[in-house]
């Protein structure tokens, strides 16, 4: 059985990878970089174990990265990880479902979606009917690219973890 989430331990780990030494100043340095599922036994920086929903967070200022649990990213950093995990699960189950704005923004930053595609998708993302053939085709194409990207990155990150263990990576 796992241990609980320890905010102080999480905060100490993240501050050690931040430029700022104060939590409220350090939090804005961090962005959600990627999310993935890992069935292996892993622990978050907070000490909670096991975690299976992994969030890669990256420091915008110094390039440092950390792989931490979804619960800590949501509770302690207020990043949109839950929304991204949820929408990826729905799109995997039904490719015609829409990505949400949080996922669209994340995958635009990763270069999977172009800014123009992002803007077009946002225009129709809530529509369930009345999409043009072009919109429906574009939506499915983008959804497939996002899922393929997440699958490739998941395999790479799990392989990296298996080889090197969970260690923060400096830029």
mmCIF file of N, CA, C and O in Angstrom, residues 78-145:
data_model
loop_
_atom_site.group_PDB
_atom_site.id
_atom_site.type_symbol
_atom_site.label_atom_id
_atom_site.label_comp_id
_atom_site.label_asym_id
_atom_site.label_seq_id
_atom_site.Cartn_x
_atom_site.Cartn_y
_atom_site.Cartn_z
ATOM 1 N N UNK A 78 -1.416 23.246 -9.412
ATOM 2 C CA UNK A 78 -2.615 23.691 -10.129
ATOM 3 C C UNK A 78 -2.419 23.730 -11.649
ATOM 4 O O UNK A 78 -2.902 24.624 -12.325
ATOM 5 N N UNK A 79 -1.714 22.738 -12.178
ATOM 6 C CA UNK A 79 -1.560 22.607 -13.617
ATOM 7 C C UNK A 79 -2.664 21.694 -14.149
ATOM 8 O O UNK A 79 -3.252 20.915 -13.399
ATOM 9 N N UNK A 80 -2.945 21.743 -15.414
ATOM 10 C CA UNK A 80 -4.115 21.086 -16.021
ATOM 11 C C UNK A 80 -3.909 19.599 -16.319
ATOM 12 O O UNK A 80 -4.511 19.071 -17.244
ATOM 13 N N UNK A 81 -3.128 18.916 -15.537
ATOM 14 C CA UNK A 81 -2.811 17.519 -15.837
ATOM 15 C C UNK A 81 -4.037 16.612 -15.851
ATOM 16 O O UNK A 81 -4.156 15.738 -16.716
ATOM 17 N N UNK A 82 -4.956 16.789 -14.926
ATOM 18 C CA UNK A 82 -6.145 15.923 -14.881
ATOM 19 C C UNK A 82 -6.970 16.057 -16.150
ATOM 20 O O UNK A 82 -7.494 15.073 -16.672
ATOM 21 N N UNK A 83 -7.102 17.276 -16.628
ATOM 22 C CA UNK A 83 -7.878 17.492 -17.857
ATOM 23 C C UNK A 83 -7.207 16.822 -19.044
ATOM 24 O O UNK A 83 -7.868 16.271 -19.918
ATOM 25 N N UNK A 84 -5.889 16.858 -19.097
ATOM 26 C CA UNK A 84 -5.171 16.241 -20.212
ATOM 27 C C UNK A 84 -5.270 14.722 -20.121
ATOM 28 O O UNK A 84 -5.567 14.061 -21.126
ATOM 29 N N UNK A 85 -5.044 14.142 -18.945
ATOM 30 C CA UNK A 85 -5.193 12.695 -18.803
ATOM 31 C C UNK A 85 -6.598 12.244 -19.196
ATOM 32 O O UNK A 85 -6.771 11.267 -19.907
ATOM 33 N N UNK A 86 -7.608 12.968 -18.730
ATOM 34 C CA UNK A 86 -8.987 12.604 -19.005
ATOM 35 C C UNK A 86 -9.323 12.632 -20.483
ATOM 36 O O UNK A 86 -9.947 11.702 -21.014
ATOM 37 N N UNK A 87 -8.902 13.681 -21.168
ATOM 38 C CA UNK A 87 -9.237 13.796 -22.585
ATOM 39 C C UNK A 87 -8.460 12.773 -23.421
ATOM 40 O O UNK A 87 -8.988 12.237 -24.392
ATOM 41 N N UNK A 88 -7.232 12.465 -23.041
ATOM 42 C CA UNK A 88 -6.486 11.440 -23.777
ATOM 43 C C UNK A 88 -7.174 10.077 -23.656
ATOM 44 O O UNK A 88 -7.252 9.331 -24.635
ATOM 45 N N UNK A 89 -7.680 9.779 -22.482
ATOM 46 C CA UNK A 89 -8.406 8.518 -22.287
ATOM 47 C C UNK A 89 -9.647 8.475 -23.175
ATOM 48 O O UNK A 89 -9.922 7.454 -23.816
ATOM 49 N N UNK A 90 -10.404 9.571 -23.225
ATOM 50 C CA UNK A 90 -11.621 9.615 -24.055
ATOM 51 C C UNK A 90 -11.291 9.495 -25.541
ATOM 52 O O UNK A 90 -11.961 8.775 -26.278
ATOM 53 N N UNK A 91 -10.251 10.194 -25.988
ATOM 54 C CA UNK A 91 -9.893 10.156 -27.409
ATOM 55 C C UNK A 91 -9.343 8.785 -27.793
ATOM 56 O O UNK A 91 -9.603 8.296 -28.894
ATOM 57 N N UNK A 92 -8.607 8.140 -26.885
ATOM 58 C CA UNK A 92 -8.146 6.770 -27.166
ATOM 59 C C UNK A 92 -9.330 5.826 -27.378
ATOM 60 O O UNK A 92 -9.298 4.958 -28.231
ATOM 61 N N UNK A 93 -10.360 6.003 -26.576
ATOM 62 C CA UNK A 93 -11.545 5.149 -26.665
ATOM 63 C C UNK A 93 -12.379 5.461 -27.895
ATOM 64 O O UNK A 93 -13.002 4.560 -28.475
ATOM 65 N N UNK A 94 -12.403 6.721 -28.308
ATOM 66 C CA UNK A 94 -13.201 7.144 -29.469
ATOM 67 C C UNK A 94 -12.475 8.285 -30.165
ATOM 68 O O UNK A 94 -12.497 9.425 -29.685
ATOM 69 N N UNK A 95 -11.844 7.977 -31.284
ATOM 70 C CA UNK A 95 -10.972 8.923 -31.981
ATOM 71 C C UNK A 95 -11.690 10.190 -32.439
ATOM 72 O O UNK A 95 -11.051 11.218 -32.656
ATOM 73 N N UNK A 96 -13.014 10.155 -32.543
ATOM 74 C CA UNK A 96 -13.750 11.336 -32.998
ATOM 75 C C UNK A 96 -14.058 12.321 -31.867
ATOM 76 O O UNK A 96 -14.571 13.409 -32.121
ATOM 77 N N UNK A 97 -13.753 11.951 -30.618
ATOM 78 C CA UNK A 97 -13.956 12.877 -29.502
ATOM 79 C C UNK A 97 -12.977 14.049 -29.636
ATOM 80 O O UNK A 97 -11.944 13.948 -30.279
ATOM 81 N N UNK A 98 -13.309 15.142 -29.001
ATOM 82 C CA UNK A 98 -12.483 16.346 -29.106
ATOM 83 C C UNK A 98 -11.456 16.445 -27.995
ATOM 84 O O UNK A 98 -11.749 16.142 -26.832
ATOM 85 N N UNK A 99 -10.274 16.905 -28.360
ATOM 86 C CA UNK A 99 -9.287 17.317 -27.369
ATOM 87 C C UNK A 99 -9.802 18.604 -26.730
ATOM 88 O O UNK A 99 -10.498 19.380 -27.372
ATOM 89 N N UNK A 100 -9.456 18.830 -25.475
ATOM 90 C CA UNK A 100 -9.889 20.058 -24.805
ATOM 91 C C UNK A 100 -8.810 21.135 -24.958
ATOM 92 O O UNK A 100 -7.687 20.853 -25.398
ATOM 93 N N UNK A 101 -9.136 22.387 -24.622
ATOM 94 C CA UNK A 101 -8.149 23.468 -24.775
ATOM 95 C C UNK A 101 -6.840 23.222 -24.035
ATOM 96 O O UNK A 101 -5.771 23.585 -24.540
ATOM 97 N N UNK A 102 -6.878 22.595 -22.857
ATOM 98 C CA UNK A 102 -5.638 22.331 -22.113
ATOM 99 C C UNK A 102 -4.728 21.392 -22.907
ATOM 100 O O UNK A 102 -3.517 21.618 -23.008
ATOM 101 N N UNK A 103 -5.300 20.354 -23.487
ATOM 102 C CA UNK A 103 -4.511 19.409 -24.287
ATOM 103 C C UNK A 103 -4.032 20.066 -25.575
ATOM 104 O O UNK A 103 -2.885 19.864 -25.994
ATOM 105 N N UNK A 104 -4.908 20.833 -26.204
ATOM 106 C CA UNK A 104 -4.513 21.508 -27.443
ATOM 107 C C UNK A 104 -3.323 22.439 -27.200
ATOM 108 O O UNK A 104 -2.371 22.473 -27.983
ATOM 109 N N UNK A 105 -3.368 23.177 -26.099
ATOM 110 C CA UNK A 105 -2.269 24.089 -25.771
ATOM 111 C C UNK A 105 -0.977 23.310 -25.515
ATOM 112 O O UNK A 105 0.092 23.670 -26.013
ATOM 113 N N UNK A 106 -1.072 22.246 -24.735
ATOM 114 C CA UNK A 106 0.104 21.428 -24.415
ATOM 115 C C UNK A 106 0.746 20.875 -25.682
ATOM 116 O O UNK A 106 1.961 20.987 -25.875
ATOM 117 N N UNK A 107 -0.058 20.298 -26.561
ATOM 118 C CA UNK A 107 0.507 19.667 -27.752
ATOM 119 C C UNK A 107 0.880 20.675 -28.833
ATOM 120 O O UNK A 107 1.691 20.365 -29.699
ATOM 121 N N UNK A 108 0.368 21.872 -28.756
ATOM 122 C CA UNK A 108 0.854 22.946 -29.625
ATOM 123 C C UNK A 108 2.248 23.359 -29.168
ATOM 124 O O UNK A 108 3.159 23.526 -29.984
ATOM 125 N N UNK A 109 2.430 23.496 -27.837
ATOM 126 C CA UNK A 109 3.770 23.822 -27.303
ATOM 127 C C UNK A 109 4.783 22.733 -27.644
ATOM 128 O O UNK A 109 5.960 23.028 -27.838
ATOM 129 N N UNK A 110 4.357 21.477 -27.713
ATOM 130 C CA UNK A 110 5.252 20.380 -28.049
ATOM 131 C C UNK A 110 5.511 20.291 -29.545
ATOM 132 O O UNK A 110 6.314 19.499 -29.991
ATOM 133 N N UNK A 111 4.798 21.066 -30.361
ATOM 134 C CA UNK A 111 5.006 21.052 -31.806
ATOM 135 C C UNK A 111 4.252 19.955 -32.534
ATOM 136 O O UNK A 111 4.453 19.747 -33.730
ATOM 137 N N UNK A 112 3.373 19.261 -31.849
ATOM 138 C CA UNK A 112 2.573 18.205 -32.464
ATOM 139 C C UNK A 112 1.464 18.823 -33.309
ATOM 140 O O UNK A 112 1.076 18.286 -34.345
ATOM 141 N N UNK A 113 0.955 19.957 -32.860
ATOM 142 C CA UNK A 113 -0.110 20.693 -33.529
ATOM 143 C C UNK A 113 0.441 22.073 -33.879
ATOM 144 O O UNK A 113 1.083 22.704 -33.039
ATOM 145 N N UNK A 114 0.181 22.524 -35.078
ATOM 146 C CA UNK A 114 0.634 23.871 -35.443
ATOM 147 C C UNK A 114 -0.283 24.908 -34.799
ATOM 148 O O UNK A 114 -1.432 24.603 -34.473
ATOM 149 N N UNK A 115 0.200 26.125 -34.631
ATOM 150 C CA UNK A 115 -0.678 27.179 -34.092
ATOM 151 C C UNK A 115 -1.947 27.374 -34.927
ATOM 152 O O UNK A 115 -3.027 27.600 -34.376
ATOM 153 N N UNK A 116 -1.834 27.279 -36.250
ATOM 154 C CA UNK A 116 -3.019 27.431 -37.109
ATOM 155 C C UNK A 116 -4.011 26.294 -36.868
ATOM 156 O O UNK A 116 -5.228 26.526 -36.780
ATOM 157 N N UNK A 117 -3.497 25.059 -36.739
ATOM 158 C CA UNK A 117 -4.382 23.924 -36.455
ATOM 159 C C UNK A 117 -5.043 24.090 -35.091
ATOM 160 O O UNK A 117 -6.223 23.787 -34.920
ATOM 161 N N UNK A 118 -4.278 24.569 -34.124
ATOM 162 C CA UNK A 118 -4.819 24.827 -32.791
ATOM 163 C C UNK A 118 -6.005 25.787 -32.882
ATOM 164 O O UNK A 118 -7.072 25.530 -32.328
ATOM 165 N N UNK A 119 -5.810 26.898 -33.582
ATOM 166 C CA UNK A 119 -6.855 27.910 -33.687
ATOM 167 C C UNK A 119 -8.098 27.366 -34.395
ATOM 168 O O UNK A 119 -9.229 27.639 -33.971
ATOM 169 N N UNK A 120 -7.896 26.590 -35.448
ATOM 170 C CA UNK A 120 -9.037 26.002 -36.159
ATOM 171 C C UNK A 120 -9.778 25.003 -35.270
ATOM 172 O O UNK A 120 -11.010 24.992 -35.233
ATOM 173 N N UNK A 121 -9.031 24.163 -34.575
ATOM 174 C CA UNK A 121 -9.629 23.135 -33.712
ATOM 175 C C UNK A 121 -10.460 23.801 -32.618
ATOM 176 O O UNK A 121 -11.557 23.368 -32.312
ATOM 177 N N UNK A 122 -9.939 24.866 -32.039
ATOM 178 C CA UNK A 122 -10.653 25.592 -30.978
ATOM 179 C C UNK A 122 -12.009 26.091 -31.486
ATOM 180 O O UNK A 122 -12.982 26.115 -30.735
ATOM 181 N N UNK A 123 -12.065 26.463 -32.750
ATOM 182 C CA UNK A 123 -13.322 26.962 -33.310
ATOM 183 C C UNK A 123 -14.424 25.903 -33.319
ATOM 184 O O UNK A 123 -15.595 26.231 -33.221
ATOM 185 N N UNK A 124 -14.048 24.642 -33.455
ATOM 186 C CA UNK A 124 -15.073 23.588 -33.541
ATOM 187 C C UNK A 124 -14.972 22.527 -32.453
ATOM 188 O O UNK A 124 -15.706 21.557 -32.477
ATOM 189 N N UNK A 125 -14.148 22.681 -31.467
ATOM 190 C CA UNK A 125 -13.893 21.602 -30.512
ATOM 191 C C UNK A 125 -15.124 21.174 -29.734
ATOM 192 O O UNK A 125 -15.237 20.027 -29.323
ATOM 193 N N UNK A 126 -16.078 22.032 -29.508
ATOM 194 C CA UNK A 126 -17.280 21.644 -28.762
ATOM 195 C C UNK A 126 -18.384 21.083 -29.645
ATOM 196 O O UNK A 126 -19.359 20.561 -29.139
ATOM 197 N N UNK A 127 -18.237 21.203 -30.949
ATOM 198 C CA UNK A 127 -19.263 20.697 -31.855
ATOM 199 C C UNK A 127 -19.249 19.171 -31.878
ATOM 200 O O UNK A 127 -18.195 18.559 -31.952
ATOM 201 N N UNK A 128 -20.414 18.592 -31.834
ATOM 202 C CA UNK A 128 -20.533 17.139 -31.985
ATOM 203 C C UNK A 128 -21.130 16.793 -33.342
ATOM 204 O O UNK A 128 -20.928 15.705 -33.849
ATOM 205 N N UNK A 129 -21.888 17.723 -33.866
ATOM 206 C CA UNK A 129 -22.487 17.547 -35.188
ATOM 207 C C UNK A 129 -22.199 18.790 -36.004
ATOM 208 O O UNK A 129 -21.648 19.764 -35.497
ATOM 209 N N UNK A 130 -22.563 18.747 -37.244
ATOM 210 C CA UNK A 130 -22.405 19.883 -38.149
ATOM 211 C C UNK A 130 -20.953 20.257 -38.423
ATOM 212 O O UNK A 130 -20.681 21.395 -38.798
ATOM 213 N N UNK A 131 -20.037 19.334 -38.219
ATOM 214 C CA UNK A 131 -18.667 19.600 -38.637
ATOM 215 C C UNK A 131 -18.604 19.368 -40.138
ATOM 216 O O UNK A 131 -19.258 18.465 -40.669
ATOM 217 N N UNK A 132 -17.799 20.168 -40.806
ATOM 218 C CA UNK A 132 -17.588 19.927 -42.230
ATOM 219 C C UNK A 132 -16.713 18.680 -42.375
ATOM 220 O O UNK A 132 -16.067 18.234 -41.408
ATOM 221 N N UNK A 133 -16.666 18.147 -43.557
ATOM 222 C CA UNK A 133 -15.809 16.982 -43.823
ATOM 223 C C UNK A 133 -14.361 17.342 -43.520
ATOM 224 O O UNK A 133 -13.620 16.568 -42.916
ATOM 225 N N UNK A 134 -13.963 18.532 -43.907
ATOM 226 C CA UNK A 134 -12.586 18.990 -43.651
ATOM 227 C C UNK A 134 -12.307 19.060 -42.144
ATOM 228 O O UNK A 134 -11.251 18.634 -41.679
ATOM 229 N N UNK A 135 -13.225 19.629 -41.382
ATOM 230 C CA UNK A 135 -13.040 19.729 -39.930
ATOM 231 C C UNK A 135 -12.962 18.347 -39.293
ATOM 232 O O UNK A 135 -12.087 18.098 -38.453
ATOM 233 N N UNK A 136 -13.858 17.451 -39.684
ATOM 234 C CA UNK A 136 -13.864 16.095 -39.126
ATOM 235 C C UNK A 136 -12.557 15.372 -39.455
ATOM 236 O O UNK A 136 -11.938 14.742 -38.596
ATOM 237 N N UNK A 137 -12.101 15.515 -40.689
ATOM 238 C CA UNK A 137 -10.847 14.885 -41.114
ATOM 239 C C UNK A 137 -9.669 15.471 -40.350
ATOM 240 O O UNK A 137 -8.797 14.738 -39.874
ATOM 241 N N UNK A 138 -9.648 16.798 -40.230
ATOM 242 C CA UNK A 138 -8.556 17.455 -39.504
ATOM 243 C C UNK A 138 -8.549 17.025 -38.029
ATOM 244 O O UNK A 138 -7.496 16.736 -37.469
ATOM 245 N N UNK A 139 -9.712 16.975 -37.427
ATOM 246 C CA UNK A 139 -9.821 16.590 -36.019
ATOM 247 C C UNK A 139 -9.263 15.190 -35.796
ATOM 248 O O UNK A 139 -8.445 14.964 -34.890
ATOM 249 N N UNK A 140 -9.672 14.252 -36.624
ATOM 250 C CA UNK A 140 -9.197 12.869 -36.478
ATOM 251 C C UNK A 140 -7.695 12.790 -36.727
ATOM 252 O O UNK A 140 -6.969 12.106 -35.994
ATOM 253 N N UNK A 141 -7.200 13.520 -37.727
ATOM 254 C CA UNK A 141 -5.764 13.536 -38.017
ATOM 255 C C UNK A 141 -4.975 14.082 -36.821
ATOM 256 O O UNK A 141 -3.971 13.495 -36.399
ATOM 257 N N UNK A 142 -5.437 15.188 -36.264
ATOM 258 C CA UNK A 142 -4.754 15.774 -35.097
ATOM 259 C C UNK A 142 -4.825 14.818 -33.913
ATOM 260 O O UNK A 142 -3.820 14.598 -33.226
ATOM 261 N N UNK A 143 -5.978 14.241 -33.655
ATOM 262 C CA UNK A 143 -6.122 13.301 -32.545
ATOM 263 C C UNK A 143 -5.153 12.131 -32.690
ATOM 264 O O UNK A 143 -4.509 11.721 -31.716
ATOM 265 N N UNK A 144 -5.042 11.589 -33.902
ATOM 266 C CA UNK A 144 -4.124 10.467 -34.140
ATOM 267 C C UNK A 144 -2.676 10.897 -33.917
ATOM 268 O O UNK A 144 -1.892 10.154 -33.311
ATOM 269 N N UNK A 145 -2.310 12.082 -34.397
ATOM 270 C CA UNK A 145 -0.941 12.576 -34.186
ATOM 271 C C UNK A 145 -0.624 12.737 -32.710
ATOM 272 O O UNK A 145 0.468 12.382 -32.250
#
